[in-house]
JSON list of C-alpha atoms in Angstrom, two decimals:
[
{"chain": "A", "resi": 975, "resn": "GLY", "atom": "CA", "xyz": [3.12, 3.14, -9.56]},
{"chain": "A", "resi": 976, "resn": "PRO", "atom": "CA", "xyz": [1.28, 0.02, -8.48]},
{"chain": "A", "resi": 977, "resn": "GLU", "atom": "CA", "xyz": [3.59, -0.75, -5.55]},
{"chain": "A", "resi": 978, "resn": "ARG", "atom": "CA", "xyz": [3.12, 2.77, -4.16]},
{"chain": "A", "resi": 979, "resn": "ASP", "atom": "CA", "xyz": [-0.67, 2.37, -4.40]},
{"chain": "A", "resi": 980, "resn": "LEU", "atom": "CA", "xyz": [-0.51, -1.00, -2.62]},
{"chain": "A", "resi": 981, "resn": "GLY", "atom": "CA", "xyz": [1.65, 0.53, 0.11]},
{"chain": "A", "resi": 982, "resn": "LYS", "atom": "CA", "xyz": [-0.87, 3.34, 0.58]},
{"chain": "A", "resi": 983, "resn": "ALA", "atom": "CA", "xyz": [-3.69, 0.81, 0.84]},
{"chain": "A", "resi": 984, "resn": "ALA", "atom": "CA", "xyz": [-1.79, -1.10, 3.56]},
{"chain": "A", "resi": 985, "resn": "THR", "atom": "CA", "xyz": [-1.09, 2.15, 5.41]},
{"chain": "A", "resi": 986, "resn": "ASN", "atom": "CA", "xyz": [-4.74, 3.16, 5.22]},
{"chain": "A", "resi": 987, "resn": "TYR", "atom": "CA", "xyz": [-5.81, -0.25, 6.51]},
{"chain": "A", "resi": 988, "resn": "LEU", "atom": "CA", "xyz": [-3.51, -0.07, 9.54]},
{"chain": "A", "resi": 989, "resn": "SER", "atom": "CA", "xyz": [-4.39, 3.59, 10.20]},
{"chain": "A", "resi": 990, "resn": "GLY", "atom": "CA", "xyz": [-8.01, 2.50, 10.52]},
{"chain": "A", "resi": 991, "resn": "PHE", "atom": "CA", "xyz": [-7.33, 0.95, 13.91]},
{"chain": "A", "resi": 992, "resn": "ILE", "atom": "CA", "xyz": [-3.80, 1.88, 15.03]},
{"chain": "A", "resi": 993, "resn": "LYS", "atom": "CA", "xyz": [-3.46, 5.45, 16.26]},
{"chain": "A", "resi": 994, "resn": "PRO", "atom": "CA", "xyz": [-0.37, 7.57, 17.06]},
{"chain": "A", "resi": 995, "resn": "GLY", "atom": "CA", "xyz": [0.87, 6.71, 20.54]},
{"chain": "A", "resi": 996, "resn": "ASP", "atom": "CA", "xyz": [-0.55, 3.18, 20.50]},
{"chain": "A", "resi": 997, "resn": "GLU", "atom": "CA", "xyz": [1.85, 0.53, 21.77]},
{"chain": "A", "resi": 998, "resn": "LEU", "atom": "CA", "xyz": [3.31, -1.97, 19.31]},
{"chain": "A", "resi": 999, "resn": "ILE", "atom": "CA", "xyz": [5.47, -4.92, 20.28]},
{"chain": "A", "resi": 1000, "resn": "LEU", "atom": "CA", "xyz": [8.33, -5.87, 17.95]},
{"chain": "A", "resi": 1001, "resn": "VAL", "atom": "CA", "xyz": [9.86, -9.33, 18.22]},
{"chain": "A", "resi": 1002, "resn": "THR", "atom": "CA", "xyz": [13.07, -9.38, 16.19]},
{"chain": "A", "resi": 1003, "resn": "GLU", "atom": "CA", "xyz": [15.14, -12.26, 14.96]},
{"chain": "A", "resi": 1004, "resn": "LYS", "atom": "CA", "xyz": [18.31, -12.87, 16.97]},
{"chain": "A", "resi": 1005, "resn": "ASP", "atom": "CA", "xyz": [20.54, -11.06, 14.45]},
{"chain": "A", "resi": 1006, "resn": "PRO", "atom": "CA", "xyz": [20.07, -8.81, 11.41]},
{"chain": "A", "resi": 1007, "resn": "ASP", "atom": "CA", "xyz": [19.85, -10.55, 8.04]},
{"chain": "A", "resi": 1008, "resn": "SER", "atom": "CA", "xyz": [22.73, -10.65, 5.55]},
{"chain": "A", "resi": 1009, "resn": "PHE", "atom": "CA", "xyz": [21.80, -7.13, 4.37]},
{"chain": "A", "resi": 1010, "resn": "GLY", "atom": "CA", "xyz": [21.88, -5.70, 7.90]},
{"chain": "A", "resi": 1011, "resn": "ARG", "atom": "CA", "xyz": [18.08, -5.46, 8.16]},
{"chain": "A", "resi": 1012, "resn": "TRP", "atom": "CA", "xyz": [16.21, -6.42, 11.31]},
{"chain": "A", "resi": 1013, "resn": "ILE", "atom": "CA", "xyz": [13.41, -8.88, 10.56]},
{"chain": "A", "resi": 1014, "resn": "ALA", "atom": "CA", "xyz": [10.56, -8.62, 13.07]},
{"chain": "A", "resi": 1015, "resn": "THR", "atom": "CA", "xyz": [7.08, -9.78, 13.88]},
{"chain": "A", "resi": 1016, "resn": "VAL", "atom": "CA", "xyz": [4.89, -6.85, 14.91]},
{"chain": "A", "resi": 1017, "resn": "TYR", "atom": "CA", "xyz": [2.05, -7.21, 17.41]},
{"chain": "A", "resi": 1018, "resn": "TYR", "atom": "CA", "xyz": [-0.77, -4.80, 18.26]},
{"chain": "A", "resi": 1019, "resn": "LYS", "atom": "CA", "xyz": [-3.02, -5.73, 21.19]},
{"chain": "A", "resi": 1020, "resn": "GLY", "atom": "CA", "xyz": [-2.07, -9.38, 20.71]},
{"chain": "A", "resi": 1021, "resn": "LEU", "atom": "CA", "xyz": [-2.76, -9.32, 16.95]},
{"chain": "A", "resi": 1022, "resn": "ASN", "atom": "CA", "xyz": [0.13, -10.49, 14.77]},
{"chain": "A", "resi": 1023, "resn": "LEU", "atom": "CA", "xyz": [0.17, -7.68, 12.19]},
{"chain": "A", "resi": 1024, "resn": "ASN", "atom": "CA", "xyz": [2.46, -9.62, 9.86]},
{"chain": "A", "resi": 1025, "resn": "ASP", "atom": "CA", "xyz": [-0.11, -12.41, 9.53]},
{"chain": "A", "resi": 1026, "resn": "ASP", "atom": "CA", "xyz": [-3.04, -9.97, 9.46]},
{"chain": "A", "resi": 1027, "resn": "LEU", "atom": "CA", "xyz": [-1.57, -7.97, 6.57]},
{"chain": "A", "resi": 1028, "resn": "VAL", "atom": "CA", "xyz": [-1.01, -11.16, 4.58]},
{"chain": "A", "resi": 1029, "resn": "GLU", "atom": "CA", "xyz": [-4.52, -12.47, 5.34]},
{"chain": "A", "resi": 1030, "resn": "LYS", "atom": "CA", "xyz": [-6.06, -9.15, 4.25]},
{"chain": "A", "resi": 1031, "resn": "GLY", "atom": "CA", "xyz": [-4.06, -9.15, 1.00]},
{"chain": "A", "resi": 1032, "resn": "HIS", "atom": "CA", "xyz": [-1.81, -6.22, 1.92]},
{"chain": "A", "resi": 1033, "resn": "ALA", "atom": "CA", "xyz": [1.45, -8.22, 2.12]},
{"chain": "A", "resi": 1034, "resn": "VAL", "atom": "CA", "xyz": [3.07, -11.47, 1.11]},
{"chain": "A", "resi": 1035, "resn": "TYR", "atom": "CA", "xyz": [5.41, -13.73, 3.07]},
{"chain": "A", "resi": 1036, "resn": "LYS", "atom": "CA", "xyz": [9.06, -13.61, 2.03]},
{"chain": "A", "resi": 1037, "resn": "GLN", "atom": "CA", "xyz": [11.94, -15.74, 3.19]},
{"chain": "A", "resi": 1038, "resn": "TYR", "atom": "CA", "xyz": [15.15, -13.77, 3.82]}
]
């Protein structure tokens, strides 16, 4: 469906410059959210991937 296609587009975008074995930095919140999920900001070579994906139209901000 549409969400699967959007997910593939985001994956293809990131795969264009992040390669297997590249280092990513994850900065998590202090504790998991109420559903037990870890919320994190992901960085690649100093680039905030969370913000980049939103700016490129591959993600939206959500408040948990």
